[in-house]
GROMACS .gro file of N, CA and C in nm:
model
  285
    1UNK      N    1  -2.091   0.803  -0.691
    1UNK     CA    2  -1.975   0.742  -0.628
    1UNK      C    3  -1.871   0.710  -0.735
    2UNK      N    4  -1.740   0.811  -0.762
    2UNK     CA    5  -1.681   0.766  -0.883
    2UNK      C    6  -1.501   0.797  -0.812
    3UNK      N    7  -1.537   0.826  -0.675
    3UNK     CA    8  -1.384   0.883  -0.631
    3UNK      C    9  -1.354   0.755  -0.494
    4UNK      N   10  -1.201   0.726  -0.545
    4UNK     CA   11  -1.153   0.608  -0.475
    4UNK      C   12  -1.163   0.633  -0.325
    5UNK      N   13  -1.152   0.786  -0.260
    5UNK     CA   14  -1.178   0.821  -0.137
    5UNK      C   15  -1.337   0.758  -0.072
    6UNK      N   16  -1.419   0.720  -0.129
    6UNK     CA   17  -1.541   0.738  -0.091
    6UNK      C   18  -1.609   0.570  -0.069
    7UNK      N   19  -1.471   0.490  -0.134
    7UNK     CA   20  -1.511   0.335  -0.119
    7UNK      C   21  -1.483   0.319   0.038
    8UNK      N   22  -1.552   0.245   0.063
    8UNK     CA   23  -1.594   0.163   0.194
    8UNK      C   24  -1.511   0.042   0.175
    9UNK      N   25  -1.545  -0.044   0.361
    9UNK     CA   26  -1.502  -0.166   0.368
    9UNK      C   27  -1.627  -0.252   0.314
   10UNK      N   28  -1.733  -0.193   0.248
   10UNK     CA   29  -1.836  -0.258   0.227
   10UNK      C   30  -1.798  -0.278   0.073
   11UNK      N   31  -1.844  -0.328  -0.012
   11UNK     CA   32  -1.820  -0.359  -0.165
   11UNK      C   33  -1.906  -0.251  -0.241
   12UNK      N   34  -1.812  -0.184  -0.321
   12UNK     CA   35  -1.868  -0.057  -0.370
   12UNK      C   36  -1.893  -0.131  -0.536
   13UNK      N   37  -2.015  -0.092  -0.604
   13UNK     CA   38  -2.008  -0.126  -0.745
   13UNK      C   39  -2.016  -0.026  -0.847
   14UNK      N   40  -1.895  -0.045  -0.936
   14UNK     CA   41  -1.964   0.061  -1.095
   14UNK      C   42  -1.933  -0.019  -1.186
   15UNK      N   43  -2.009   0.029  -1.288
   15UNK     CA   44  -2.055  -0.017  -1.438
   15UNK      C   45  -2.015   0.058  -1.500
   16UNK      N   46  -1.970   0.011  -1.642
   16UNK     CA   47  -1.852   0.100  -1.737
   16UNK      C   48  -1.858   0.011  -1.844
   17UNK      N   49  -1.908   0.056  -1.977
   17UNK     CA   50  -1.899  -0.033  -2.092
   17UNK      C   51  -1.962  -0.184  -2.112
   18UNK      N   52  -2.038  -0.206  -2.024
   18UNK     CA   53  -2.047  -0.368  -2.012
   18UNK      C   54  -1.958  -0.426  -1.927
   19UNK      N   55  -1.938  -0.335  -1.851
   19UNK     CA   56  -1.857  -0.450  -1.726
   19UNK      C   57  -1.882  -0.390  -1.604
   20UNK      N   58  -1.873  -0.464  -1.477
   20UNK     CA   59  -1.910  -0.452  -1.380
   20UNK      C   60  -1.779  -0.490  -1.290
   21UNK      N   61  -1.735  -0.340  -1.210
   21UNK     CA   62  -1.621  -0.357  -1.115
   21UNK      C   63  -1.650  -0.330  -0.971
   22UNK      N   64  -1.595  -0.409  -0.919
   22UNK     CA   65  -1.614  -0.437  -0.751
   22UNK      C   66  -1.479  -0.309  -0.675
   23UNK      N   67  -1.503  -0.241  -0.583
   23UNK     CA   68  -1.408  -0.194  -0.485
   23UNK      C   69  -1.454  -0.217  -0.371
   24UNK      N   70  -1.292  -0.253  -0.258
   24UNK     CA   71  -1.316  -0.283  -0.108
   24UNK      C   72  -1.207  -0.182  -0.060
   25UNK      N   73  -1.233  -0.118   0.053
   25UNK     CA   74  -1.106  -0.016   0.096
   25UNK      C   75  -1.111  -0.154   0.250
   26UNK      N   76  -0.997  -0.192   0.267
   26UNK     CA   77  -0.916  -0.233   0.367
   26UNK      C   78  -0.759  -0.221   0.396
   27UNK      N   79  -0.716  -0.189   0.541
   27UNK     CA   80  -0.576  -0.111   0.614
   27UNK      C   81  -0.527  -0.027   0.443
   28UNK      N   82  -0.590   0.088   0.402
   28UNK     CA   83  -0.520   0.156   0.345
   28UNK      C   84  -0.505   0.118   0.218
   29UNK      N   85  -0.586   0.017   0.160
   29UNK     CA   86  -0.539  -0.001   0.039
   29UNK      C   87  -0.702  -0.004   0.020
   30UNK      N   88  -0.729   0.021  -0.155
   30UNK     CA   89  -0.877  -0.020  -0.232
   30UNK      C   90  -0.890  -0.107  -0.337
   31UNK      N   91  -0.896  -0.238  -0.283
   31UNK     CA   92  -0.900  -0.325  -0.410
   31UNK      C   93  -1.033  -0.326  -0.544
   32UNK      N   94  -0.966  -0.342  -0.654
   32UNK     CA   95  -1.034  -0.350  -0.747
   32UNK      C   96  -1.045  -0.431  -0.801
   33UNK      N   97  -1.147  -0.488  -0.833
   33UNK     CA   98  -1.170  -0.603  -0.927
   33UNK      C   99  -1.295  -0.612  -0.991
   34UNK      N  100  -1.284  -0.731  -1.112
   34UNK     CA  101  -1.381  -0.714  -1.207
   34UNK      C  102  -1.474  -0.799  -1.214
   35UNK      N  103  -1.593  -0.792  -1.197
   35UNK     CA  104  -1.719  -0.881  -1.116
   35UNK      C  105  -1.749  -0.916  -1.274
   36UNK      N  106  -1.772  -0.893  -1.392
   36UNK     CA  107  -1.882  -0.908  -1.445
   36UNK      C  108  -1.899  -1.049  -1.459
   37UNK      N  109  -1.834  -1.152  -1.454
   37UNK     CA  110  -1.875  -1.281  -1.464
   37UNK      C  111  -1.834  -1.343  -1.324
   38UNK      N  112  -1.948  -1.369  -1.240
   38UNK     CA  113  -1.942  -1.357  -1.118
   38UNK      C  114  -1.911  -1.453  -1.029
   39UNK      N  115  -1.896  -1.579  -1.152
   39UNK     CA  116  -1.805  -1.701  -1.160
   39UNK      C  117  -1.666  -1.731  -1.187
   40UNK      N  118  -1.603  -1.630  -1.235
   40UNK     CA  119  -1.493  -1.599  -1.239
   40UNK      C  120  -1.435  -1.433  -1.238
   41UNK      N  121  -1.426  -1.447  -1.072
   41UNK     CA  122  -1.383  -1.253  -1.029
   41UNK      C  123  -1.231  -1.229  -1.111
   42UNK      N  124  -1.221  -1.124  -1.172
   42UNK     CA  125  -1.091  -1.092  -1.142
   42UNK      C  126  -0.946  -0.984  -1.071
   43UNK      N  127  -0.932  -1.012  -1.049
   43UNK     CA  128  -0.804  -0.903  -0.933
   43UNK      C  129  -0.806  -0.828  -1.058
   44UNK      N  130  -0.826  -0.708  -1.030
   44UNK     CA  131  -0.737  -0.640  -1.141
   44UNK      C  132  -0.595  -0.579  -1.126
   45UNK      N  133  -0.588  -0.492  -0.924
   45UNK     CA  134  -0.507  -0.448  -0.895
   45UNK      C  135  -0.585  -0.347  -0.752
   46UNK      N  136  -0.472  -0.237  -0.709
   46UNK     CA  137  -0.504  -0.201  -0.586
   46UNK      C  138  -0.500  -0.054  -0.616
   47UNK      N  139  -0.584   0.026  -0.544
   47UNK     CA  140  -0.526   0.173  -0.538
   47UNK      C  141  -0.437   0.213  -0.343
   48UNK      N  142  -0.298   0.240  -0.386
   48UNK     CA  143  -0.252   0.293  -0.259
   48UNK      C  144  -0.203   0.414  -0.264
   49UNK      N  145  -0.202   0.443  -0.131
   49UNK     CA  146  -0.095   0.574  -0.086
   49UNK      C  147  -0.127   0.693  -0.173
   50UNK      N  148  -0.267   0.779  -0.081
   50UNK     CA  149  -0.316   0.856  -0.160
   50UNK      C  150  -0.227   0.955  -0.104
   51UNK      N  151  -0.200   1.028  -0.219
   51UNK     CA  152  -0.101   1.156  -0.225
   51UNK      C  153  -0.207   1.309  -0.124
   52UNK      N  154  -0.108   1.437  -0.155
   52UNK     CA  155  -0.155   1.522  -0.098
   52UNK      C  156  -0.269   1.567  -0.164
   53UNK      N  157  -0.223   1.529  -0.322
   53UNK     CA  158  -0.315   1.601  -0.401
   53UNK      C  159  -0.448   1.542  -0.447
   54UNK      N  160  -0.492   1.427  -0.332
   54UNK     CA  161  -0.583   1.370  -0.337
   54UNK      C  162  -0.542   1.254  -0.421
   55UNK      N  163  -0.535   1.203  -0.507
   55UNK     CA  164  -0.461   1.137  -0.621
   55UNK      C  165  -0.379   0.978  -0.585
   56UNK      N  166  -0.423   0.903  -0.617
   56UNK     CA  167  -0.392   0.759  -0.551
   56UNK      C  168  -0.307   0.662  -0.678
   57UNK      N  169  -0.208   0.609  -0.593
   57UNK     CA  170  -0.113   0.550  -0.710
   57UNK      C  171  -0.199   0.392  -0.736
   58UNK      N  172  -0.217   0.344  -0.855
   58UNK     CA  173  -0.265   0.287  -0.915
   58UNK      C  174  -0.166   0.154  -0.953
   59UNK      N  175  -0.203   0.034  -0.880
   59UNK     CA  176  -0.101  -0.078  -0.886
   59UNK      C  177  -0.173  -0.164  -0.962
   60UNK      N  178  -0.099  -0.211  -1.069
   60UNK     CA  179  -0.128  -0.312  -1.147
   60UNK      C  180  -0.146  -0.459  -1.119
   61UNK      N  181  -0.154  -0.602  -1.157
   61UNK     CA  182  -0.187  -0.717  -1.052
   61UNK      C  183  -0.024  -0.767  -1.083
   62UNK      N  184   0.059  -0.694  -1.143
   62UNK     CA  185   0.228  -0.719  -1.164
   62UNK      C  186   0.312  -0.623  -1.088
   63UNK      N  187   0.232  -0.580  -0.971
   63UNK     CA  188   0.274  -0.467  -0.935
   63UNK      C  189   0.345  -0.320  -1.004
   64UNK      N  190   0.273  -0.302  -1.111
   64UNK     CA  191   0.354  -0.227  -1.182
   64UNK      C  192   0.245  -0.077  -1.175
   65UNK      N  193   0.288   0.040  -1.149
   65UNK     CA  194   0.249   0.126  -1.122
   65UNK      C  195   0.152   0.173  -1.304
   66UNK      N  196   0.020   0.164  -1.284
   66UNK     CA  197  -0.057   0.204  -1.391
   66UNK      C  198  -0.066   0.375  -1.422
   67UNK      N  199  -0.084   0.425  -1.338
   67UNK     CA  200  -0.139   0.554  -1.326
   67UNK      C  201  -0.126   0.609  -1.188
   68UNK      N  202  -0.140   0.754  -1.161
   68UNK     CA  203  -0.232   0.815  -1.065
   68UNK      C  204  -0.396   0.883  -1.080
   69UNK      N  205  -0.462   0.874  -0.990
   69UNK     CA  206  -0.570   0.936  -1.016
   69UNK      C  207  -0.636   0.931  -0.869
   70UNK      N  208  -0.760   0.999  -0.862
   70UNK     CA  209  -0.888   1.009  -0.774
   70UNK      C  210  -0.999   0.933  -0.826
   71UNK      N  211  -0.987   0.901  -0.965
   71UNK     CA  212  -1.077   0.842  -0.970
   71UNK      C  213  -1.143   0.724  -1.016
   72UNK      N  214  -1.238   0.657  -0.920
   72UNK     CA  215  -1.251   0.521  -0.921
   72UNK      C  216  -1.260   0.445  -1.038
   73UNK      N  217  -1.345   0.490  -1.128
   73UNK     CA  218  -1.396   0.474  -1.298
   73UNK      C  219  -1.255   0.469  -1.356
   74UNK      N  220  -1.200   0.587  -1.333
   74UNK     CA  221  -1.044   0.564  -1.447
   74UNK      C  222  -0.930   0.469  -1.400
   75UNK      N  223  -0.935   0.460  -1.287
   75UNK     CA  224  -0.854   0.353  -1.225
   75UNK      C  225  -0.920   0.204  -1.251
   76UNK      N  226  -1.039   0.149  -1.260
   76UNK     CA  227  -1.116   0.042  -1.314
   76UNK      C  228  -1.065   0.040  -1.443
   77UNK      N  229  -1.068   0.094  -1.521
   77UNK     CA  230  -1.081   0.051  -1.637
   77UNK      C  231  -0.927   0.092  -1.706
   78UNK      N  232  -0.836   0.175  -1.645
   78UNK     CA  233  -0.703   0.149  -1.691
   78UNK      C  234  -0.640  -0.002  -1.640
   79UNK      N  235  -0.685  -0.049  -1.537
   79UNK     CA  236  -0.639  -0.115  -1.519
   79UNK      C  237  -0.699  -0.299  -1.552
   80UNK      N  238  -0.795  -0.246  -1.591
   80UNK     CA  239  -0.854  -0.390  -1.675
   80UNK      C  240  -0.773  -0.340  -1.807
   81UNK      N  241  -0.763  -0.244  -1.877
   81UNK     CA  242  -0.708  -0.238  -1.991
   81UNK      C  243  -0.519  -0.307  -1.963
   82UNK      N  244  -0.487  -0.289  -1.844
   82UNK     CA  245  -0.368  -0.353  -1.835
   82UNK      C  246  -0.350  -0.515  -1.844
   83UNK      N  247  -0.425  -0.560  -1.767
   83UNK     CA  248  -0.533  -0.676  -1.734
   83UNK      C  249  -0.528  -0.729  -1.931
   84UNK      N  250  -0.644  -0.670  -1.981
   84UNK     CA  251  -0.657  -0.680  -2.141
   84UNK      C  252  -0.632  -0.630  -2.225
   85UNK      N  253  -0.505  -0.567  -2.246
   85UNK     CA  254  -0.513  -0.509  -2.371
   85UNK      C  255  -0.661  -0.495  -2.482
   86UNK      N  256  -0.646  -0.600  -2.576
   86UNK     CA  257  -0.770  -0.610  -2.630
   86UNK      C  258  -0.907  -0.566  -2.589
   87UNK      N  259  -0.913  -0.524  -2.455
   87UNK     CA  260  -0.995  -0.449  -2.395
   87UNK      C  261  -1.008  -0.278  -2.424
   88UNK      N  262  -0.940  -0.241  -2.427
   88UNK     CA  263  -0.891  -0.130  -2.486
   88UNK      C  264  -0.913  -0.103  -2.605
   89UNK      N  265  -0.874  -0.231  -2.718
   89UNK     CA  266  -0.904  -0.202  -2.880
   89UNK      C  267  -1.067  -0.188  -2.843
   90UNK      N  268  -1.169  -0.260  -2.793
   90UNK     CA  269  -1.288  -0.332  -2.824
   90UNK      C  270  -1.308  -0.204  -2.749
   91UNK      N  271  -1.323  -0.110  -2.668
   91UNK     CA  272  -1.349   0.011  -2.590
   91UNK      C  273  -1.361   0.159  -2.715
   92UNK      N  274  -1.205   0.112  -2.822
   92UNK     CA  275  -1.185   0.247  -2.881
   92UNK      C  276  -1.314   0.245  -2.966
   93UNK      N  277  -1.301   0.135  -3.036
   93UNK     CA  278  -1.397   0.085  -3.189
   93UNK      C  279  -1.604   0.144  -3.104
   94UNK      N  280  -1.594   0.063  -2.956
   94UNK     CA  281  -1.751   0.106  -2.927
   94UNK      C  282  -1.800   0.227  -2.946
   95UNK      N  283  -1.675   0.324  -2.890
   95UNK     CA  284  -1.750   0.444  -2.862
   95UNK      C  285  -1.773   0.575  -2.950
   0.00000   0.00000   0.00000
């Protein structure tokens, strides 16, 4: 399960680096957010208005357009990297 088409109204989960992200598809939109501390969720942002080419515009929690994509994983984690910068440094250095 790694394509934003395939989330449910049920809570979809993936894991990526040590973190754990939540998706919900409700009226047309797929929210994303970041579970791993499960005491404090965070919004990260939404995927809407999937294109022809399958490909879903990627909203930031400033509404600011992150990306397009299909897919769920790269949309998680661009958009925690928007979310954290420093998320991003600590991502390049792991891998």
């Amino acid at each position: 399960m790694f394509d934003i088409d395939e989330v449910s109204g049920y809570r979809t989960v993936v894991k990526c680096m040590g973190r754990t992200f939540s998706a919900v598809a409700a009226d047309g939109e797929v929210t994303i957010t970041d579970v791993t501390d499960i005491t404090r969720p965070v919004r990260l942002g939404v995927a809407r208005g999937r294109g022809s080419d399958g490909r879903w515009r990627i909203i930031g929690p400033n509404e600011q357009d992150v990306l397009t994509t299909a897919s769920l994983l790269h949309a998680a984690i661009a958009l925690r990297q928007a979310v954290e910068p420093a998320f991003a440094a600590r991502a390049v250095r792991s891998e």
